[in-house]
PDB file of C-alpha atoms in Angstrom:
ATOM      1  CA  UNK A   1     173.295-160.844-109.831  1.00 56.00           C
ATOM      2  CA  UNK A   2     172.292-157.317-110.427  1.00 62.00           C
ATOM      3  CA  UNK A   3     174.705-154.601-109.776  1.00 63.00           C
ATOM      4  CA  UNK A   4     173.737-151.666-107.687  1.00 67.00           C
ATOM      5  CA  UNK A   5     176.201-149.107-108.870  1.00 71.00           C
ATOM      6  CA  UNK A   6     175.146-145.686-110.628  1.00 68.00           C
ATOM      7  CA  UNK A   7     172.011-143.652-110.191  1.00 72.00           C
ATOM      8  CA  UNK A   8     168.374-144.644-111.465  1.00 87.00           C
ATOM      9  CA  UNK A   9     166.544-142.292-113.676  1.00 88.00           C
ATOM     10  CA  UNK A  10     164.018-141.523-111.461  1.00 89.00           C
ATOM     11  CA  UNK A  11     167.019-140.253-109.066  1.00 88.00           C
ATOM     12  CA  UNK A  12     168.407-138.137-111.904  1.00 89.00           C
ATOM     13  CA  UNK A  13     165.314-136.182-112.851  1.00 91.00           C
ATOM     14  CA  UNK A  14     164.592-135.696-108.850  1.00 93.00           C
ATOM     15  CA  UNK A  15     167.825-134.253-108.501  1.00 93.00           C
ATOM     16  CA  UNK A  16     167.412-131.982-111.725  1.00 95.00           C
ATOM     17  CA  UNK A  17     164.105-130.693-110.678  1.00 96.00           C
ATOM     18  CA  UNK A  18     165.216-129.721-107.409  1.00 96.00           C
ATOM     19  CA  UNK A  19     168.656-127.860-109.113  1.00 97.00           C
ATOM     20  CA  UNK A  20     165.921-126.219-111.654  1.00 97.00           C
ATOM     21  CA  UNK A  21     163.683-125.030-108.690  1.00 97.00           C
ATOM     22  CA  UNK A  22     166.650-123.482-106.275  1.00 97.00           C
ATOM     23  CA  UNK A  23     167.913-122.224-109.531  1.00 97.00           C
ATOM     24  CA  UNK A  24     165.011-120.311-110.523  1.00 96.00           C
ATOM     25  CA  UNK A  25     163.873-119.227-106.814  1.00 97.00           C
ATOM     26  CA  UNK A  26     167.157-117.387-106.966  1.00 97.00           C
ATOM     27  CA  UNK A  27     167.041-115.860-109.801  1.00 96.00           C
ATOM     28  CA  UNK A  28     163.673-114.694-109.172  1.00 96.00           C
ATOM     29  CA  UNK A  29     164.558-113.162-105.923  1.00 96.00           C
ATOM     30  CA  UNK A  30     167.559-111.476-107.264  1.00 96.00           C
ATOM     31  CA  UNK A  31     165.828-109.655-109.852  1.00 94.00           C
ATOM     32  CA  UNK A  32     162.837-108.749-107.399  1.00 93.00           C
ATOM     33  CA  UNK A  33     165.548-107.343-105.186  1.00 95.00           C
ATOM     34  CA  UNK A  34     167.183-105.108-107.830  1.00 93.00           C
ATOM     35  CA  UNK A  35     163.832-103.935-109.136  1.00 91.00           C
ATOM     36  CA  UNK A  36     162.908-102.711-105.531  1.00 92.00           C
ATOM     37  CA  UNK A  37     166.657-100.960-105.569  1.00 94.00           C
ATOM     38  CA  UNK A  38     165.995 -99.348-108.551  1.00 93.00           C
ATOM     39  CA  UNK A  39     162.291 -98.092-107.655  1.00 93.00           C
ATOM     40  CA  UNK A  40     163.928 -97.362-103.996  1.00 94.00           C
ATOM     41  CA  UNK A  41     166.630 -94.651-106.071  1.00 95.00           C
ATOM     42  CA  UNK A  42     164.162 -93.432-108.031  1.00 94.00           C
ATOM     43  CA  UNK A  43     162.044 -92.886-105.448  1.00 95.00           C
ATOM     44  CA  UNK A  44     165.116 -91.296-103.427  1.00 96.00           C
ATOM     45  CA  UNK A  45     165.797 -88.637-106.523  1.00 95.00           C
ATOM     46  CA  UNK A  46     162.138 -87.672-107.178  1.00 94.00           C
ATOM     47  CA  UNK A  47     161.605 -86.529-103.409  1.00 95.00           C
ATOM     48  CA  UNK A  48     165.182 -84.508-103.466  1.00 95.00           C
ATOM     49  CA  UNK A  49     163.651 -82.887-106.546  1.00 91.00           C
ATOM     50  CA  UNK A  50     160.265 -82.197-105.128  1.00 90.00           C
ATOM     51  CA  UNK A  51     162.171 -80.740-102.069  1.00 93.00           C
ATOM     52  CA  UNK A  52     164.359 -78.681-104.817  1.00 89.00           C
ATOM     53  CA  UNK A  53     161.077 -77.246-105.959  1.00 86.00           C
ATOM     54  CA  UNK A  54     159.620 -75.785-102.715  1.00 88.00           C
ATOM     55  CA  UNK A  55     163.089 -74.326-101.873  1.00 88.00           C
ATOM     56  CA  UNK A  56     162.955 -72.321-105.052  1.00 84.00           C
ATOM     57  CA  UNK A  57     159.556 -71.844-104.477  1.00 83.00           C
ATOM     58  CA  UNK A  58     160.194 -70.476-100.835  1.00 86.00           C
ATOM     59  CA  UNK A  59     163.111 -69.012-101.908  1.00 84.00           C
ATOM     60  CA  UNK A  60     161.391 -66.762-105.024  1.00 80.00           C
ATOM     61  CA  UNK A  61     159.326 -65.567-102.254  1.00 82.00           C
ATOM     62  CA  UNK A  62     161.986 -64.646 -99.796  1.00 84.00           C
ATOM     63  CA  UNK A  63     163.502 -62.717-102.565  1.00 81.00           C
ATOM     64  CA  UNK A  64     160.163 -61.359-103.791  1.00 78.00           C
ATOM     65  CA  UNK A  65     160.539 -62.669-107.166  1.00 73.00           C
ATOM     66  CA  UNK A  66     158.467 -62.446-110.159  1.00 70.00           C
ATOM     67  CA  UNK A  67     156.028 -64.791-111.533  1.00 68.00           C
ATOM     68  CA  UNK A  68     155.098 -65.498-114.961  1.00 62.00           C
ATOM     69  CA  UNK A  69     151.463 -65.341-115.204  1.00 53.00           C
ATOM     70  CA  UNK A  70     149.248 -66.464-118.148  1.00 47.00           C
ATOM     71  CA  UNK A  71     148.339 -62.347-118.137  1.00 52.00           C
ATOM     72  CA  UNK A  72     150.831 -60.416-116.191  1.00 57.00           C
ATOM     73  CA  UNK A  73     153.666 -60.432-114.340  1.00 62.00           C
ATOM     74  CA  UNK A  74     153.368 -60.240-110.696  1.00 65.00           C
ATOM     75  CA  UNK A  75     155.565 -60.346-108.098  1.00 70.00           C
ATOM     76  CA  UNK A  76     155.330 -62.140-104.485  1.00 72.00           C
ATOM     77  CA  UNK A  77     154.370 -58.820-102.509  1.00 73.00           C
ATOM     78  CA  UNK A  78     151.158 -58.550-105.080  1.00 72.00           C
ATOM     79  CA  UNK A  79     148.133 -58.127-103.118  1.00 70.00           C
ATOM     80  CA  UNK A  80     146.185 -60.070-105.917  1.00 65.00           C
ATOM     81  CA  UNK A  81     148.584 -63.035-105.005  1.00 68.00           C
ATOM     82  CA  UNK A  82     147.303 -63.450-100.844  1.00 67.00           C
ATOM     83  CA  UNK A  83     144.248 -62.705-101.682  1.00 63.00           C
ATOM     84  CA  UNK A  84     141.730 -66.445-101.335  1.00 54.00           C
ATOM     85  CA  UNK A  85     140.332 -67.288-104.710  1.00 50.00           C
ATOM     86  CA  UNK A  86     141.606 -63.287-105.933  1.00 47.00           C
ATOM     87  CA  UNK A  87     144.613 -64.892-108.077  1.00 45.00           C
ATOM     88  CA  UNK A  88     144.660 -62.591-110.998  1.00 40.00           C
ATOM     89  CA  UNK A  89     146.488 -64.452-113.575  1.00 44.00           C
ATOM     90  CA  UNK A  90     143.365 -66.809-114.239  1.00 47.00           C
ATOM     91  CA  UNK A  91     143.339 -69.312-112.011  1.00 54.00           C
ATOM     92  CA  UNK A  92     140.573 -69.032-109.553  1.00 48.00           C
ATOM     93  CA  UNK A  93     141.756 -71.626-106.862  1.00 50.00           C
ATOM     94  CA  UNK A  94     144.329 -74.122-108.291  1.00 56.00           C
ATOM     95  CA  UNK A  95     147.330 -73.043-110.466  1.00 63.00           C
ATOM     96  CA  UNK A  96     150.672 -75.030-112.207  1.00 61.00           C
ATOM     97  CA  UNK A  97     153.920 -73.359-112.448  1.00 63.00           C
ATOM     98  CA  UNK A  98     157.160 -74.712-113.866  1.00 59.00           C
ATOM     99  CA  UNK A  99     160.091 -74.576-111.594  1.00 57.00           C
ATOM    100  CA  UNK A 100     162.954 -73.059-113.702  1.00 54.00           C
ATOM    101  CA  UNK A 101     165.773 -71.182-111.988  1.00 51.00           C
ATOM    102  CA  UNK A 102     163.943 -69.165-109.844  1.00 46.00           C
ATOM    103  CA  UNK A 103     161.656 -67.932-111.990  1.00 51.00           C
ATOM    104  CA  UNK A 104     158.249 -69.879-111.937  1.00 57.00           C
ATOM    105  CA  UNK A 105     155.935 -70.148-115.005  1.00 56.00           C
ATOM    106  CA  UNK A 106     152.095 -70.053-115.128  1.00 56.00           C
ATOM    107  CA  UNK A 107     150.485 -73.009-117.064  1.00 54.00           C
ATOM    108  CA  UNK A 108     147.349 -73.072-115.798  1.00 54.00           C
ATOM    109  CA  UNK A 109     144.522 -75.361-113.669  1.00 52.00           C
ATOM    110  CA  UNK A 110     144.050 -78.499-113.916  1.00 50.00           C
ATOM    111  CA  UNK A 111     143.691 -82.305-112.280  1.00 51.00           C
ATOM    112  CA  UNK A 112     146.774 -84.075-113.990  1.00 62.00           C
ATOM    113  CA  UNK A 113     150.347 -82.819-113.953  1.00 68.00           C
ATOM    114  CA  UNK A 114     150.477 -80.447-117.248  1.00 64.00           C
ATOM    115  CA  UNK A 115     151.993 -81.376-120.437  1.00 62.00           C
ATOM    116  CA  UNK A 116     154.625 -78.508-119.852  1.00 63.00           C
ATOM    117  CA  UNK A 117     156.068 -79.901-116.794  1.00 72.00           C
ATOM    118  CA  UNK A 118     159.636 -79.296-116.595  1.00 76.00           C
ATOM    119  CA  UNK A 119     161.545 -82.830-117.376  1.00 79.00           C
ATOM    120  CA  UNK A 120     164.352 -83.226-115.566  1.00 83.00           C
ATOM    121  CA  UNK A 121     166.269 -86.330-116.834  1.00 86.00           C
ATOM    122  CA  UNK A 122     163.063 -89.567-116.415  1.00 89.00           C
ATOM    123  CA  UNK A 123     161.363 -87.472-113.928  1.00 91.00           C
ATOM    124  CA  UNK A 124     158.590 -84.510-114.602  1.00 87.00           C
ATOM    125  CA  UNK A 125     158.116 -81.920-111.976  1.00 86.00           C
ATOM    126  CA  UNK A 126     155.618 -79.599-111.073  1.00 83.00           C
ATOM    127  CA  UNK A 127     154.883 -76.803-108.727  1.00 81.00           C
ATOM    128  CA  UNK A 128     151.077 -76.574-107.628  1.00 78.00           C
ATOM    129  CA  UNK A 129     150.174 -73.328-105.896  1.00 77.00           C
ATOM    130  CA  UNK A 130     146.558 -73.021-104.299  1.00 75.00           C
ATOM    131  CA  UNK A 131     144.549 -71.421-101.505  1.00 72.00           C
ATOM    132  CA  UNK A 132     144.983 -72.416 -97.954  1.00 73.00           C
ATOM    133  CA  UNK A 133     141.324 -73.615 -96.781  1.00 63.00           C
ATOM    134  CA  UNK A 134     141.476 -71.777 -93.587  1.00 64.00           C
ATOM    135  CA  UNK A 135     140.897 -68.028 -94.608  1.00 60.00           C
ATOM    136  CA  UNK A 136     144.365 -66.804 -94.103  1.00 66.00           C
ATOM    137  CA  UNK A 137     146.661 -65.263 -96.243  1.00 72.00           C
ATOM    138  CA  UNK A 138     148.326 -68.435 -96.937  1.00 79.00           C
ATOM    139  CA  UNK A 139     148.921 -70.516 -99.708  1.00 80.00           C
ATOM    140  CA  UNK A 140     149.561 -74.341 -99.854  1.00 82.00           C
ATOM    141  CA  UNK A 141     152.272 -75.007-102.537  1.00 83.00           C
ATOM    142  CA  UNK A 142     152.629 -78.983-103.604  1.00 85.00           C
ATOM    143  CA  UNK A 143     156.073 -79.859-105.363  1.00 86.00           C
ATOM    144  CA  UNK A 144     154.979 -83.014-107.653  1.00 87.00           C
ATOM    145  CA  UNK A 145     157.520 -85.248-109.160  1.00 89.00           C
ATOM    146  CA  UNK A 146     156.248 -87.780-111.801  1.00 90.00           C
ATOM    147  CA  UNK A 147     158.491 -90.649-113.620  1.00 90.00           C
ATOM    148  CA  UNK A 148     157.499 -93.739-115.490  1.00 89.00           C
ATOM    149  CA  UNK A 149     159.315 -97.281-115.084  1.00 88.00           C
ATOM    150  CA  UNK A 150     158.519-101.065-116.098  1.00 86.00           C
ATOM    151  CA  UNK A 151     155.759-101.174-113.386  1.00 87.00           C
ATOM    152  CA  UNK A 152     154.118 -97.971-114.229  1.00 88.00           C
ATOM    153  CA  UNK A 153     153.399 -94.255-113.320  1.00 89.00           C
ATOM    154  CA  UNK A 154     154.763 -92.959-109.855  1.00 91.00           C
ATOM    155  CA  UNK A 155     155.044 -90.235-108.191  1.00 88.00           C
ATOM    156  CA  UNK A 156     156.446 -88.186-105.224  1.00 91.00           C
ATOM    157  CA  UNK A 157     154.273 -85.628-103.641  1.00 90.00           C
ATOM    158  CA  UNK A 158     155.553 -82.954-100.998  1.00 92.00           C
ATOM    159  CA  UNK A 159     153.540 -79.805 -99.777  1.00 91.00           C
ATOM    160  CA  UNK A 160     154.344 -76.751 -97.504  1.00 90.00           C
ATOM    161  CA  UNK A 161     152.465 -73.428 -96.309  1.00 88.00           C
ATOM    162  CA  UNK A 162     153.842 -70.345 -97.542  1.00 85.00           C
ATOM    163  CA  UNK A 163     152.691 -67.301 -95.695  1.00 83.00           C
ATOM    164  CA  UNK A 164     153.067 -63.360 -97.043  1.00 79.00           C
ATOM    165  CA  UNK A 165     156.238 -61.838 -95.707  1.00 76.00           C
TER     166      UNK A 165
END
């Protein structure tokens, strides 16, 4: 009577729906994957550059460099420098500097990284130079890194404690 040869419909749109589903669930993973690469690089670059920033940092202060303040220039051997909360260049606790060369520019205080950061490529970077809490001599300098992607804002953040030589 009835032949049984060939598949039913019902067969044909199971086996589509499954194809469709693998399908997507790889595609889906593969592009998660190479968005986490990509953050992962980026990620990778902005912490060399923060590190790039406290080595010229540290290394304008081995060499007693100048710094561009939004009054004077000072170098790092200027008592008003060490002093806590005596920095004379206008900036009573908290100040911004752009990294360039080895010379380091005042911008001024504030929260967010300034509007004159140096760009370097996607990325922003940022030196932020402020009083150690515990009474010494010493200041805490922060290298910040900024960059923007698909998923939004990021941003790598390293600090060391720079002491008067």
């Amino acid at each position: 009577m009835f032949s049984e040869k060939g598949q039913t419909i019902l067969e044909v749109v199971v086996v589509v729906t499954v194809v469709i589903l693998v399908v997507g669930a790889l595609v889906f993973a593969t592009v998660f994957s190479l968005r986490n690469a990509n953050f992962s690089k980026q990620q990778t670059q902005a912490t060399k550059l923060a590190q790039e920033g406290l080595e010229t940092v540290r290394t304008q202060r081995d060499r007693n460099g100048l710094i561009t303040g939004i009054n004077e220039v000072i170098n790092w051997n200027d008592d008003a420098l060490w002093i806590s909360n005596k920095l004379t260049f206008e900036c009573p606790s908290l100040c911004y500097f752009v990294v360039r060369g080895i010379e380091l520019i005042g911008i001024g205080p504030g929260p967010a990284l300034p509007s004159g950061a140096e760009s370097i490529g996607q990325f922003k970077r940022a030196i932020i130079f402020e009083d150690e809490d515990n009474g010494t001599n010493a200041k805490k300098v922060t290298s910040v890194v900024q960059w923007t992607d698909t998923t939004g804002t990021h941003e790598s953040r390293l600090s060391t404690v720079l002491r008067r030589l």
